């Protein structure tokens, strides 16, 4: 067998292996029910329920609680083990990383998707172009 074919086959095998690893690493967002079922660490995406209480613990600034509705429309209390993020109420969606503990989701990390500060400029440009 020619060395060129052997090396090309090896590179192809490594490429396929890396592709499979990369695709497997991206886990989809879980729901509160899935997080309850196995008790492991999960990422959950949802929307803030602004009409339910949001409480920043005065004694412990790294303890903020609020309610979130996940993609299955399940509502759950969340305790964030960080201070309340800036512009929290303005977020369009929230992604949490954490675990279920009883009836509460304990989040160690949070990512906020806030409305674009350029939305007004984009709509003004559209109006000018029409």
mmCIF file of C-alpha atoms in Angstrom:
data_model
loop_
_atom_site.group_PDB
_atom_site.id
_atom_site.type_symbol
_atom_site.label_atom_id
_atom_site.label_comp_id
_atom_site.label_asym_id
_atom_site.label_seq_id
_atom_site.Cartn_x
_atom_site.Cartn_y
_atom_site.Cartn_z
ATOM 1 C CA UNK A 1 0.000 0.000 0.000
ATOM 2 C CA UNK A 2 1.242 3.441 -0.886
ATOM 3 C CA UNK A 3 2.320 5.698 2.017
ATOM 4 C CA UNK A 4 0.299 8.572 0.577
ATOM 5 C CA UNK A 5 -2.944 6.578 0.800
ATOM 6 C CA UNK A 6 -2.110 5.483 4.332
ATOM 7 C CA UNK A 7 -1.460 9.062 5.488
ATOM 8 C CA UNK A 8 -4.586 10.364 3.723
ATOM 9 C CA UNK A 9 -6.670 7.626 5.378
ATOM 10 C CA UNK A 10 -5.228 8.491 8.762
ATOM 11 C CA UNK A 11 -6.052 12.194 8.322
ATOM 12 C CA UNK A 12 -9.573 11.294 7.194
ATOM 13 C CA UNK A 13 -10.110 9.065 10.237
ATOM 14 C CA UNK A 14 -8.851 11.775 12.609
ATOM 15 C CA UNK A 15 -11.099 14.350 10.902
ATOM 16 C CA UNK A 16 -14.181 12.151 11.231
ATOM 17 C CA UNK A 17 -13.336 11.439 14.882
ATOM 18 C CA UNK A 18 -12.991 15.163 15.668
ATOM 19 C CA UNK A 19 -16.251 15.964 13.876
ATOM 20 C CA UNK A 20 -18.141 13.316 15.848
ATOM 21 C CA UNK A 21 -16.646 14.627 19.107
ATOM 22 C CA UNK A 22 -17.601 18.214 18.279
ATOM 23 C CA UNK A 23 -21.181 17.307 17.399
ATOM 24 C CA UNK A 24 -21.584 15.222 20.545
ATOM 25 C CA UNK A 25 -20.232 17.956 22.823
ATOM 26 C CA UNK A 26 -23.042 20.391 22.042
ATOM 27 C CA UNK A 27 -25.843 19.368 24.338
ATOM 28 C CA UNK A 28 -29.313 20.827 23.776
ATOM 29 C CA UNK A 29 -31.046 22.787 26.483
ATOM 30 C CA UNK A 30 -32.902 20.721 29.042
ATOM 31 C CA UNK A 31 -36.245 21.405 30.697
ATOM 32 C CA UNK A 32 -36.949 21.567 34.414
ATOM 33 C CA UNK A 33 -38.557 18.110 34.207
ATOM 34 C CA UNK A 34 -35.442 16.606 32.611
ATOM 35 C CA UNK A 35 -33.237 18.284 35.216
ATOM 36 C CA UNK A 36 -35.433 16.853 37.999
ATOM 37 C CA UNK A 37 -35.274 13.355 36.566
ATOM 38 C CA UNK A 38 -31.526 12.810 36.798
ATOM 39 C CA UNK A 39 -30.305 15.503 39.197
ATOM 40 C CA UNK A 40 -27.285 16.292 37.022
ATOM 41 C CA UNK A 41 -25.980 19.617 35.800
ATOM 42 C CA UNK A 42 -28.023 21.080 32.935
ATOM 43 C CA UNK A 43 -28.455 24.186 30.817
ATOM 44 C CA UNK A 44 -32.011 25.476 30.765
ATOM 45 C CA UNK A 45 -33.337 28.234 28.513
ATOM 46 C CA UNK A 46 -36.444 30.185 29.369
ATOM 47 C CA UNK A 47 -38.192 33.480 29.945
ATOM 48 C CA UNK A 48 -38.302 35.552 33.107
ATOM 49 C CA UNK A 49 -41.708 35.812 34.766
ATOM 50 C CA UNK A 50 -41.669 39.477 35.725
ATOM 51 C CA UNK A 51 -45.000 39.343 37.570
ATOM 52 C CA UNK A 52 -43.684 36.828 40.147
ATOM 53 C CA UNK A 53 -41.352 37.818 43.022
ATOM 54 C CA UNK A 54 -37.662 38.530 42.463
ATOM 55 C CA UNK A 55 -35.785 38.560 45.758
ATOM 56 C CA UNK A 56 -32.205 39.681 46.387
ATOM 57 C CA UNK A 57 -31.108 38.360 49.787
ATOM 58 C CA UNK A 58 -29.898 41.366 51.804
ATOM 59 C CA UNK A 59 -27.657 39.213 54.030
ATOM 60 C CA UNK A 60 -26.101 37.273 51.161
ATOM 61 C CA UNK A 61 -25.575 39.233 47.909
ATOM 62 C CA UNK A 62 -24.756 35.947 46.097
ATOM 63 C CA UNK A 63 -28.331 34.675 46.561
ATOM 64 C CA UNK A 64 -30.936 35.994 44.118
ATOM 65 C CA UNK A 65 -34.228 34.187 43.459
ATOM 66 C CA UNK A 66 -36.777 34.553 40.663
ATOM 67 C CA UNK A 67 -39.162 32.472 38.551
ATOM 68 C CA UNK A 68 -38.485 31.187 35.045
ATOM 69 C CA UNK A 69 -40.691 29.501 32.442
ATOM 70 C CA UNK A 70 -38.759 26.920 30.372
ATOM 71 C CA UNK A 71 -39.369 25.868 26.764
ATOM 72 C CA UNK A 72 -42.023 23.344 27.922
ATOM 73 C CA UNK A 73 -43.899 26.145 29.744
ATOM 74 C CA UNK A 74 -42.975 24.714 33.155
ATOM 75 C CA UNK A 75 -42.570 27.377 35.813
ATOM 76 C CA UNK A 76 -39.881 26.917 38.450
ATOM 77 C CA UNK A 77 -38.280 28.960 41.186
ATOM 78 C CA UNK A 78 -34.610 29.612 40.478
ATOM 79 C CA UNK A 79 -31.933 30.542 42.999
ATOM 80 C CA UNK A 80 -28.949 32.190 41.349
ATOM 81 C CA UNK A 81 -25.744 31.883 43.349
ATOM 82 C CA UNK A 82 -24.605 35.302 42.109
ATOM 83 C CA UNK A 83 -25.787 38.876 42.581
ATOM 84 C CA UNK A 84 -28.691 40.045 40.424
ATOM 85 C CA UNK A 85 -27.297 40.828 36.946
ATOM 86 C CA UNK A 86 -27.487 44.343 35.571
ATOM 87 C CA UNK A 87 -30.502 44.922 33.273
ATOM 88 C CA UNK A 88 -31.955 41.587 34.420
ATOM 89 C CA UNK A 89 -35.586 42.633 33.902
ATOM 90 C CA UNK A 90 -34.847 43.740 30.327
ATOM 91 C CA UNK A 91 -33.735 40.275 29.184
ATOM 92 C CA UNK A 92 -35.648 38.603 26.356
ATOM 93 C CA UNK A 93 -34.466 35.149 27.346
ATOM 94 C CA UNK A 94 -32.249 33.552 29.963
ATOM 95 C CA UNK A 95 -29.948 30.520 29.870
ATOM 96 C CA UNK A 96 -29.092 28.991 33.250
ATOM 97 C CA UNK A 97 -26.540 26.357 34.190
ATOM 98 C CA UNK A 98 -27.206 24.408 37.360
ATOM 99 C CA UNK A 99 -29.019 21.551 39.113
ATOM 100 C CA UNK A 100 -32.427 20.830 40.550
ATOM 101 C CA UNK A 101 -32.486 20.646 44.325
ATOM 102 C CA UNK A 102 -35.930 19.601 45.501
ATOM 103 C CA UNK A 103 -38.410 21.962 43.857
ATOM 104 C CA UNK A 104 -35.830 24.701 43.188
ATOM 105 C CA UNK A 105 -33.318 25.054 40.354
ATOM 106 C CA UNK A 106 -29.957 26.154 41.790
ATOM 107 C CA UNK A 107 -28.117 28.109 39.082
ATOM 108 C CA UNK A 108 -24.380 28.651 39.210
ATOM 109 C CA UNK A 109 -24.171 30.559 35.909
ATOM 110 C CA UNK A 110 -26.488 32.801 33.905
ATOM 111 C CA UNK A 111 -26.497 34.250 30.393
ATOM 112 C CA UNK A 112 -28.939 36.987 29.434
ATOM 113 C CA UNK A 113 -30.164 37.734 25.955
ATOM 114 C CA UNK A 114 -31.168 41.366 26.021
ATOM 115 C CA UNK A 115 -32.884 43.376 23.306
ATOM 116 C CA UNK A 116 -30.471 44.889 20.846
ATOM 117 C CA UNK A 117 -29.531 48.467 21.573
ATOM 118 C CA UNK A 118 -29.511 48.943 17.818
ATOM 119 C CA UNK A 119 -33.175 47.965 17.223
ATOM 120 C CA UNK A 120 -34.352 51.570 17.180
ATOM 121 C CA UNK A 121 -31.574 52.528 14.761
ATOM 122 C CA UNK A 122 -32.429 49.573 12.495
ATOM 123 C CA UNK A 123 -36.111 50.481 12.345
ATOM 124 C CA UNK A 124 -35.225 54.136 11.642
ATOM 125 C CA UNK A 125 -32.982 53.050 8.757
ATOM 126 C CA UNK A 126 -35.750 50.845 7.338
ATOM 127 C CA UNK A 127 -38.158 53.784 7.472
ATOM 128 C CA UNK A 128 -35.646 55.990 5.614
ATOM 129 C CA UNK A 129 -35.093 53.370 2.910
ATOM 130 C CA UNK A 130 -38.790 52.929 2.183
#
